[in-house]
Short mmCIF file of C-alpha atoms in Angstrom, two decimals:
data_model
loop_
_atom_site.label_atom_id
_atom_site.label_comp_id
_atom_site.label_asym_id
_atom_site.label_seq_id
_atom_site.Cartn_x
_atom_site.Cartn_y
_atom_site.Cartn_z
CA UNK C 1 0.00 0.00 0.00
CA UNK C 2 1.49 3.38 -1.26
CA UNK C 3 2.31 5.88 1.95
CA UNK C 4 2.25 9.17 2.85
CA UNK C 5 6.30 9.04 2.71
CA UNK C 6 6.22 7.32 -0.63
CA UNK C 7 4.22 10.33 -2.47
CA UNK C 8 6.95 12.91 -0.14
CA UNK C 9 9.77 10.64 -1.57
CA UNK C 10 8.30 10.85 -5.38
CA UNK C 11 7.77 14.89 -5.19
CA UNK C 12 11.02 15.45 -3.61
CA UNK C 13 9.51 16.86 -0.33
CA UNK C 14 9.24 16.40 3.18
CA UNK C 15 6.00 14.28 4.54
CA UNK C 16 4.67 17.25 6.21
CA UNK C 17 4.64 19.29 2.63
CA UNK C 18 2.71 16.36 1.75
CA UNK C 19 0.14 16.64 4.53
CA UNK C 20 -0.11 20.39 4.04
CA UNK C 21 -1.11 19.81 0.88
CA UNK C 22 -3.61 17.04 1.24
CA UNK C 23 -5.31 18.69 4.64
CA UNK C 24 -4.57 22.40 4.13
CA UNK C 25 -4.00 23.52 0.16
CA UNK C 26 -4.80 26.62 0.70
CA UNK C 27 -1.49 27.34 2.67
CA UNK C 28 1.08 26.40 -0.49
CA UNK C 29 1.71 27.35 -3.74
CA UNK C 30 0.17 26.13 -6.67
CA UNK C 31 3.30 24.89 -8.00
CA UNK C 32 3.80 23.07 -4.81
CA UNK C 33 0.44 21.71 -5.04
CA UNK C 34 1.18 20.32 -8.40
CA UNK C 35 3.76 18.58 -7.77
CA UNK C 36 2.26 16.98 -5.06
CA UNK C 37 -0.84 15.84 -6.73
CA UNK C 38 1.05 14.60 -9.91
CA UNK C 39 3.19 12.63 -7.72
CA UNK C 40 -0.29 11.21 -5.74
CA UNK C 41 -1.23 10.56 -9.28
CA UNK C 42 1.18 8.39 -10.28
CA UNK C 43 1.36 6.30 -7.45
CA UNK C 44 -2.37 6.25 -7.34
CA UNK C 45 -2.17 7.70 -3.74
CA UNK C 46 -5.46 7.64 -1.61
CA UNK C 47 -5.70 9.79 1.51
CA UNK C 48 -7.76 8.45 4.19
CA UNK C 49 -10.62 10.57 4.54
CA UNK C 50 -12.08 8.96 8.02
CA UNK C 51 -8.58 9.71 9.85
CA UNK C 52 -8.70 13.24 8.45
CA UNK C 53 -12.16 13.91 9.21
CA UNK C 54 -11.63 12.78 12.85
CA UNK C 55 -8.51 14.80 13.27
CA UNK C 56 -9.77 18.01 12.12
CA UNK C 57 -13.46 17.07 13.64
CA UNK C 58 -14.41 18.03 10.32
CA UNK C 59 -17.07 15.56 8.45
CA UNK C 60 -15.88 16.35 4.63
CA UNK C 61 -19.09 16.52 3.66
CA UNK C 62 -20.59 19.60 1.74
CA UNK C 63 -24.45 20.27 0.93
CA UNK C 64 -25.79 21.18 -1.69
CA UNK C 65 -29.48 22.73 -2.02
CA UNK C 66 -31.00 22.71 -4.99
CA UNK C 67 -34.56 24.31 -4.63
CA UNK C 68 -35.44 24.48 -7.89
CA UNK C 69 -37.77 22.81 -9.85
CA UNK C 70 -35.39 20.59 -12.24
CA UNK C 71 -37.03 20.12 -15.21
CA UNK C 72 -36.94 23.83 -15.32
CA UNK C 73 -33.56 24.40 -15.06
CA UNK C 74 -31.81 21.14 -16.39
CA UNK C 75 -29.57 20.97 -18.03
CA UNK C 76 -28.54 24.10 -16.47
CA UNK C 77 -27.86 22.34 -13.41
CA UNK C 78 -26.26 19.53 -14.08
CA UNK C 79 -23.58 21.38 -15.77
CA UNK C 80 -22.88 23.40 -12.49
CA UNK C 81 -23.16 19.95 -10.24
CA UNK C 82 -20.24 18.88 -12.43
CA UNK C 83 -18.63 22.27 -11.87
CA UNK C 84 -19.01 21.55 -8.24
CA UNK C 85 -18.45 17.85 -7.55
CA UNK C 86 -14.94 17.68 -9.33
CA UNK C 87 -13.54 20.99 -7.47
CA UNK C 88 -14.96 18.78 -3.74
CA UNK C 89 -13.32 15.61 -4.92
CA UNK C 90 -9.97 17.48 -6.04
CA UNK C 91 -9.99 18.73 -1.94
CA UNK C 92 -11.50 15.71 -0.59
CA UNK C 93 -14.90 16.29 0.26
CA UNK C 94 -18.37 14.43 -0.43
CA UNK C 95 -21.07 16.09 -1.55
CA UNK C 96 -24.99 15.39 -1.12
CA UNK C 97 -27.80 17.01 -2.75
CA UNK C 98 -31.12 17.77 -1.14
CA UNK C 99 -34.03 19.43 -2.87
CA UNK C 100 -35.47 20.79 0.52
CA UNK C 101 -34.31 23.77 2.69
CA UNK C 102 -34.23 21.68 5.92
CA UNK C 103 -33.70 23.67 9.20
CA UNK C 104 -32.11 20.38 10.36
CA UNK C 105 -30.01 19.54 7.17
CA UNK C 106 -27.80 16.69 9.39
CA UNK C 107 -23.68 16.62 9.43
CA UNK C 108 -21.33 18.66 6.88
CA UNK C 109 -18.99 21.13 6.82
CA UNK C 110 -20.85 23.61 4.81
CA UNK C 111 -23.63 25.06 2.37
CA UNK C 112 -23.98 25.47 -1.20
CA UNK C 113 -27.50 27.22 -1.72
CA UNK C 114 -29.38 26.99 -5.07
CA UNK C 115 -32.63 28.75 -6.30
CA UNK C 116 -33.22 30.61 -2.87
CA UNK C 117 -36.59 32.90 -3.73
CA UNK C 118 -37.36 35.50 -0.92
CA UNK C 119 -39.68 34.04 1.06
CA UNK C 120 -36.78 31.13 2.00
CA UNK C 121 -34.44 33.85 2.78
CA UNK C 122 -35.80 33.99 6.68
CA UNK C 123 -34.48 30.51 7.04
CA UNK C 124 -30.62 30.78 6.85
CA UNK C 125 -30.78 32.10 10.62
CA UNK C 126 -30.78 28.29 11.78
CA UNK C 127 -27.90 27.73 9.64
CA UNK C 128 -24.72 28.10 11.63
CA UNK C 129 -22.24 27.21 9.42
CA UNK C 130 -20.15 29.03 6.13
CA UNK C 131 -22.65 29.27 3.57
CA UNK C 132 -22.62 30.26 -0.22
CA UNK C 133 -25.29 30.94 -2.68
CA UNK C 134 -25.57 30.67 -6.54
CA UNK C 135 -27.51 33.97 -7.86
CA UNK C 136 -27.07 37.56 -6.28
CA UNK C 137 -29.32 38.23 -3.71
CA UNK C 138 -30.93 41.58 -1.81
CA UNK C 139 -29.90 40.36 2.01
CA UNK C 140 -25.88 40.48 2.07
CA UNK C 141 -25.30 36.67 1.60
CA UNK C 142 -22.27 35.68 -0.03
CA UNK C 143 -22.83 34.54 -3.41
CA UNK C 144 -21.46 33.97 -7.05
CA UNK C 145 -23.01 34.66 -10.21
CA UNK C 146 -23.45 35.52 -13.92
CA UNK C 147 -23.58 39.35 -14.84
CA UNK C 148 -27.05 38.94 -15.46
CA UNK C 149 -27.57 42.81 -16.60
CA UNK C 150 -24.32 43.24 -18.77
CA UNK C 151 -25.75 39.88 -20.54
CA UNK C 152 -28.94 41.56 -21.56
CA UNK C 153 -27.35 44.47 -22.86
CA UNK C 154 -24.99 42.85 -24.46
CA UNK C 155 -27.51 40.50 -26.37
CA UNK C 156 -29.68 43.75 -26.68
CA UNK C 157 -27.21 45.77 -28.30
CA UNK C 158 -26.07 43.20 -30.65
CA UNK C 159 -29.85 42.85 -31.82
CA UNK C 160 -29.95 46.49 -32.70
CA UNK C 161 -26.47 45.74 -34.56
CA UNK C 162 -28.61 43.54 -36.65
CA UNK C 163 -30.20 45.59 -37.81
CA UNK C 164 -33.81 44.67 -36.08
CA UNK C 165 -36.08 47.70 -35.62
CA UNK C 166 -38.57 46.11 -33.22
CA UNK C 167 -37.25 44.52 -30.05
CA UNK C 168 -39.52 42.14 -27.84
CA UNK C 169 -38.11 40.95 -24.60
CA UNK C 170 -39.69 37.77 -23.20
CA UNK C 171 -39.04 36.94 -19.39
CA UNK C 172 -39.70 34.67 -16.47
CA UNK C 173 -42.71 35.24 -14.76
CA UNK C 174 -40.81 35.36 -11.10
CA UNK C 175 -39.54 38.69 -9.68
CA UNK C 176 -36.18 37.58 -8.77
CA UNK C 177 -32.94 39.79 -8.92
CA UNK C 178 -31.71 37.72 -12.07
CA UNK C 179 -35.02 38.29 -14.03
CA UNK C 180 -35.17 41.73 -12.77
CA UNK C 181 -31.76 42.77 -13.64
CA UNK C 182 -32.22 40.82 -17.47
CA UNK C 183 -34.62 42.55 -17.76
CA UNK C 184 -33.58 46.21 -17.26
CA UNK C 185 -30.58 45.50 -19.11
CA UNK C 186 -32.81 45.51 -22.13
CA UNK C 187 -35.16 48.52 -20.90
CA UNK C 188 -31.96 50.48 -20.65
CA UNK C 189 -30.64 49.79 -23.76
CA UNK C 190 -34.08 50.79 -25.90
CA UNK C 191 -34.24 53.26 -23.65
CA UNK C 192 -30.31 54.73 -24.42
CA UNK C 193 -31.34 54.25 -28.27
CA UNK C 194 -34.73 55.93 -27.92
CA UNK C 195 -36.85 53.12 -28.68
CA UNK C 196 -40.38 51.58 -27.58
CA UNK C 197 -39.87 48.59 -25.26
CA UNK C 198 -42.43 45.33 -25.55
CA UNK C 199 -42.37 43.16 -22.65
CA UNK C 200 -44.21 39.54 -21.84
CA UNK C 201 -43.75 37.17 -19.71
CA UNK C 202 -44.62 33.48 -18.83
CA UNK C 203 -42.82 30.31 -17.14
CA UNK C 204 -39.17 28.75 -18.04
CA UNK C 205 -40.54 26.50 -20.11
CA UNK C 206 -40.32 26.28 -24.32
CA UNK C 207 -43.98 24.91 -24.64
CA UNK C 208 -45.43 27.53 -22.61
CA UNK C 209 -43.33 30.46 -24.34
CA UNK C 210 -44.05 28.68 -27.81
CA UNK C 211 -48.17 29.32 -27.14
CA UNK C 212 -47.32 32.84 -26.01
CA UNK C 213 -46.08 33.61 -29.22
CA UNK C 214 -48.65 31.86 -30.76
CA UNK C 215 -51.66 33.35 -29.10
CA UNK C 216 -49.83 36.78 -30.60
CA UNK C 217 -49.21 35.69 -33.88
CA UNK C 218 -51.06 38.31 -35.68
CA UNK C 219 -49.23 41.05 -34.11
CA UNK C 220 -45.49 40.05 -34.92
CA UNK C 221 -44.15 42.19 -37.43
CA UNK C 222 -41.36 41.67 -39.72
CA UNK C 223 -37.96 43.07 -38.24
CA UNK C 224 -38.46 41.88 -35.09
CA UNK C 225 -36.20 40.28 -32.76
CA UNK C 226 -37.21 38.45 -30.02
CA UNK C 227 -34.76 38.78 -26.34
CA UNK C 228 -35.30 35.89 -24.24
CA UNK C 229 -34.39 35.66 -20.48
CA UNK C 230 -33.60 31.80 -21.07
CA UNK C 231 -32.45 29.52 -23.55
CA UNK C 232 -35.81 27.32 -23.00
CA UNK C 233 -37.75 30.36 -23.95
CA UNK C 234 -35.94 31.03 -26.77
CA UNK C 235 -36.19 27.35 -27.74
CA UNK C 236 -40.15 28.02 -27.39
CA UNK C 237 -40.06 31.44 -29.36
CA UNK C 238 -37.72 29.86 -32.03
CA UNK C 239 -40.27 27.18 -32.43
CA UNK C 240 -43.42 29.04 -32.31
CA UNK C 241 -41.97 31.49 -35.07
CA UNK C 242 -40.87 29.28 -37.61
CA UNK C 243 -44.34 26.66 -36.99
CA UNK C 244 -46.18 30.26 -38.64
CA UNK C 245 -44.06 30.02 -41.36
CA UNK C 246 -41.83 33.10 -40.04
CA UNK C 247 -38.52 33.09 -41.44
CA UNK C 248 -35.98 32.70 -37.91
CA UNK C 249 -32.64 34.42 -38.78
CA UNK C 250 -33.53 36.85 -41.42
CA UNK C 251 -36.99 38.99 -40.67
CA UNK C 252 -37.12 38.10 -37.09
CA UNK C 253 -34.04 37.19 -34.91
CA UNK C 254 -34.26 34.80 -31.45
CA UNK C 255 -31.57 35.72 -28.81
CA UNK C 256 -31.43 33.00 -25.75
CA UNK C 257 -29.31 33.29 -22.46
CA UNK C 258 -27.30 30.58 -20.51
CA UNK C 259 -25.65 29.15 -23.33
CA UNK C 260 -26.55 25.40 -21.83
CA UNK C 261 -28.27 24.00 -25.04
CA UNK C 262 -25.32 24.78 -27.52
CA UNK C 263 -24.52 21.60 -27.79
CA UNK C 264 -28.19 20.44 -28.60
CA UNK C 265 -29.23 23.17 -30.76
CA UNK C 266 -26.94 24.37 -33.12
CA UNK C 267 -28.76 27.31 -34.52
CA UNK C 268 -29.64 29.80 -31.09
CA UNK C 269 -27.74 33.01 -31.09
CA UNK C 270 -27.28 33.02 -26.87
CA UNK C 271 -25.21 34.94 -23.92
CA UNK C 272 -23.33 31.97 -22.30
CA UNK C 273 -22.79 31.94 -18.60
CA UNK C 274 -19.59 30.41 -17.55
CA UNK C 275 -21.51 27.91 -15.49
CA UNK C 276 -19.03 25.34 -15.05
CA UNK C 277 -16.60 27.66 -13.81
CA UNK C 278 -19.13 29.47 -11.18
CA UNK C 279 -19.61 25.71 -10.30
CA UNK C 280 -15.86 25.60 -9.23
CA UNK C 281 -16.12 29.35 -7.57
CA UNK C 282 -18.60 28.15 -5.66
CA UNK C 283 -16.19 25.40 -3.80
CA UNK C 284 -13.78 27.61 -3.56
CA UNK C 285 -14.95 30.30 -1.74
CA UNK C 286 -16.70 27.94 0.78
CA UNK C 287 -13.87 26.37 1.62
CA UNK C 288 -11.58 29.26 2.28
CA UNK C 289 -14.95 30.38 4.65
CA UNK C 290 -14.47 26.65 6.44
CA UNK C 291 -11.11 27.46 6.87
CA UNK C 292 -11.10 30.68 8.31
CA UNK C 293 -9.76 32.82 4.99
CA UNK C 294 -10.21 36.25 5.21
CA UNK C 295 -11.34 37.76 2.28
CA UNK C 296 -13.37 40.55 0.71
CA UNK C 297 -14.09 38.42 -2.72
CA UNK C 298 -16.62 36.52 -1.24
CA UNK C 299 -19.11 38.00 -3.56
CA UNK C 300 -18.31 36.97 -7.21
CA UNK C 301 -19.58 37.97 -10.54
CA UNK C 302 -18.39 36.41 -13.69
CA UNK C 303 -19.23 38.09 -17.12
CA UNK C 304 -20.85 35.94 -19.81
CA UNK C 305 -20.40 36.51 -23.72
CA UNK C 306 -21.97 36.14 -26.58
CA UNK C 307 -22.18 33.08 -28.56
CA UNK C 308 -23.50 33.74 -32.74
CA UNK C 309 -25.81 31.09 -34.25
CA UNK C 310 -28.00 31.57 -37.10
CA UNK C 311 -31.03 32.40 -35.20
CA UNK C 312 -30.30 36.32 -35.83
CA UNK C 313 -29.00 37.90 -39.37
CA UNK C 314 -25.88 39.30 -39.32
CA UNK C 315 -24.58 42.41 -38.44
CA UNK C 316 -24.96 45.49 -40.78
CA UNK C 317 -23.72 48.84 -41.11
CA UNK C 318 -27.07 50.69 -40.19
CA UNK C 319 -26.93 50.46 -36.66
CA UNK C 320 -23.37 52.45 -36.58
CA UNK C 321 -25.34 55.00 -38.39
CA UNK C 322 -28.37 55.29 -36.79
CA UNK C 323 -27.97 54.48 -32.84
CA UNK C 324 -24.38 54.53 -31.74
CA UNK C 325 -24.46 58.16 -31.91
CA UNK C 326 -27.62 58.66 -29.28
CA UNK C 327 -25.82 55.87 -26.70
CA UNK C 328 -23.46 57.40 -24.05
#
């Protein structure tokens, strides 16, 4: 059985280096790290977890809450579980997912919080250990997430690049801070190029944003470009559009956000969040908290960009002429 002093003897370091590294990375280098790992690597070096857990009366074992209705937000979430899970098992931790906000959520080290809506909020006084939670939030919790404002504007802007004269937002129907700030991302943007906003809303779901746009068929005109607070709404717009014979791409444009169905739909112009990678910020930050890091980047936004797929035309000349000139 490979040894604590075998993995110090393969990186060329002492055996307490190599405990530092296993119990406490956060006090070495990278570089040091590296080296360590590589050399755990290649002698296929397992740490035992129970004898570190009972020596630092810590349990290893991080929660995750996801309180969101999954068929809604899949695969959304399953590419920031993947995020998550790899950056726990690269430190050593187990992670189990519960759907409920339990005021008695068992043993762990810590919380990951998912899909927290306002009225939950008054329940994170019975939790008394570090917590993080995935979307920006009014009540001073630490968080991380997607620049959910810049990513309108930024999908808004490019639609006037286009060349589309008539710009239709469609949202969730939830007043959350991540709708709400979508959503005035586009208002300020029509608003900086002196043009008449259209809003609608409905639930994160394609069918239901599909009959939206259906019941409104009539009133679609041509030049339009429809900018969607989801990718499964723009899925339903797309769909709706082009069942009425409307031609997607050219006379009316469909912009998504989240960027989680590029790999299923090859033709949505979206803004793609960086979810795996918020996934990872999420660990990271609640485990310098468990270990007593001081920090002030405990709050973390990450800016998304946008991906081009033939769902909108492409850029032309006219908007240079005709906008850029009235935006600050």
């Amino acid at each position: 059985m490979v040894t604590l002093a075998d993995v110090a003897k393969e990186a060329h370091v002492s055996k307490m280096t190599v405990s530092r590294v296993i119990n406490h990375p956060e006090k070495v280098t990278k570089e040091l790290q590296k080296i360590v790992f590589e050399a755990m690597a290649k002698l296929d070096y397992q740490p035992n977890l129970a004898a570190r857990a009972l020596a630092s009366h810590k349990t290893r074992i991080i929660k995750l809450f996801i309180l969101e209705e999954m068929s809604v937000v899949e695969p959304y979430y399953m590419t920031l579980l993947v995020g998550i899970s790899k950056q726990l098992e690269k430190h050593g931790y187990t992670l189990q997912v519960t759907p409920k906000l339990e005021l008695n959520p068992g043993l762990c080290d810590g919380y990951i919080i998912t899909g927290l809506r306002e009225l939950d909020y008054s329940k994170l006084a019975a939790f008394h250990k570090p917590l993080i939670l995935f979307g920006d939030n009014r009540h001073g919790y630490d968080f991380v997430d997607n620049d959910n404002y810049e990513g309108l504007r930024l999908a808004t802007h490019y639609a006037l690049k286009c060349g589309y004269e008539h710009l239709v937002y469609v949202g969730t129907d939830i007043e959350e801070p991540f709708e709400l700030k979508r959503r005035q991302g586009y208002l300020d943007v029509l608003a900086e190029s002196r043009l008449q906003s259209e809003l609608y809303f409905c639930a994160n779901h394609s069918h239901v944003a599909a009959n939206l746009i259906k019941a409104k068929d009539a009133q679609w005109q041509a030049n339009t470009c429809f900018i969607c607070a989801s990718d499964r709404i723009a899925l339903g717009v797309s769909r709706a559009l082009k069942a009425s014979g409307k031609a997607v791409g050219e006379d009316f444009g469909v912009i998504g956000h989240d960027g989680v169905f590029l790999d299923q739909v090859g033709d949505l112009t979206t803004i793609k969040q960086p979810i795996l990678e918020m996934g990872q910020a999420l660990v990271e930050i609640l485990l310098a908290k468990i270990n007593g890091q001081d920090s002030s980047n405990y709050q973390r936004i990450y800016k998304s960009k946008l991906v081009v797929r033939t769902s909108t035309r492409k850029e032309t000349d006219a908007y240079a002429t005709n906008h850029l000139s009235d935006i600050s």
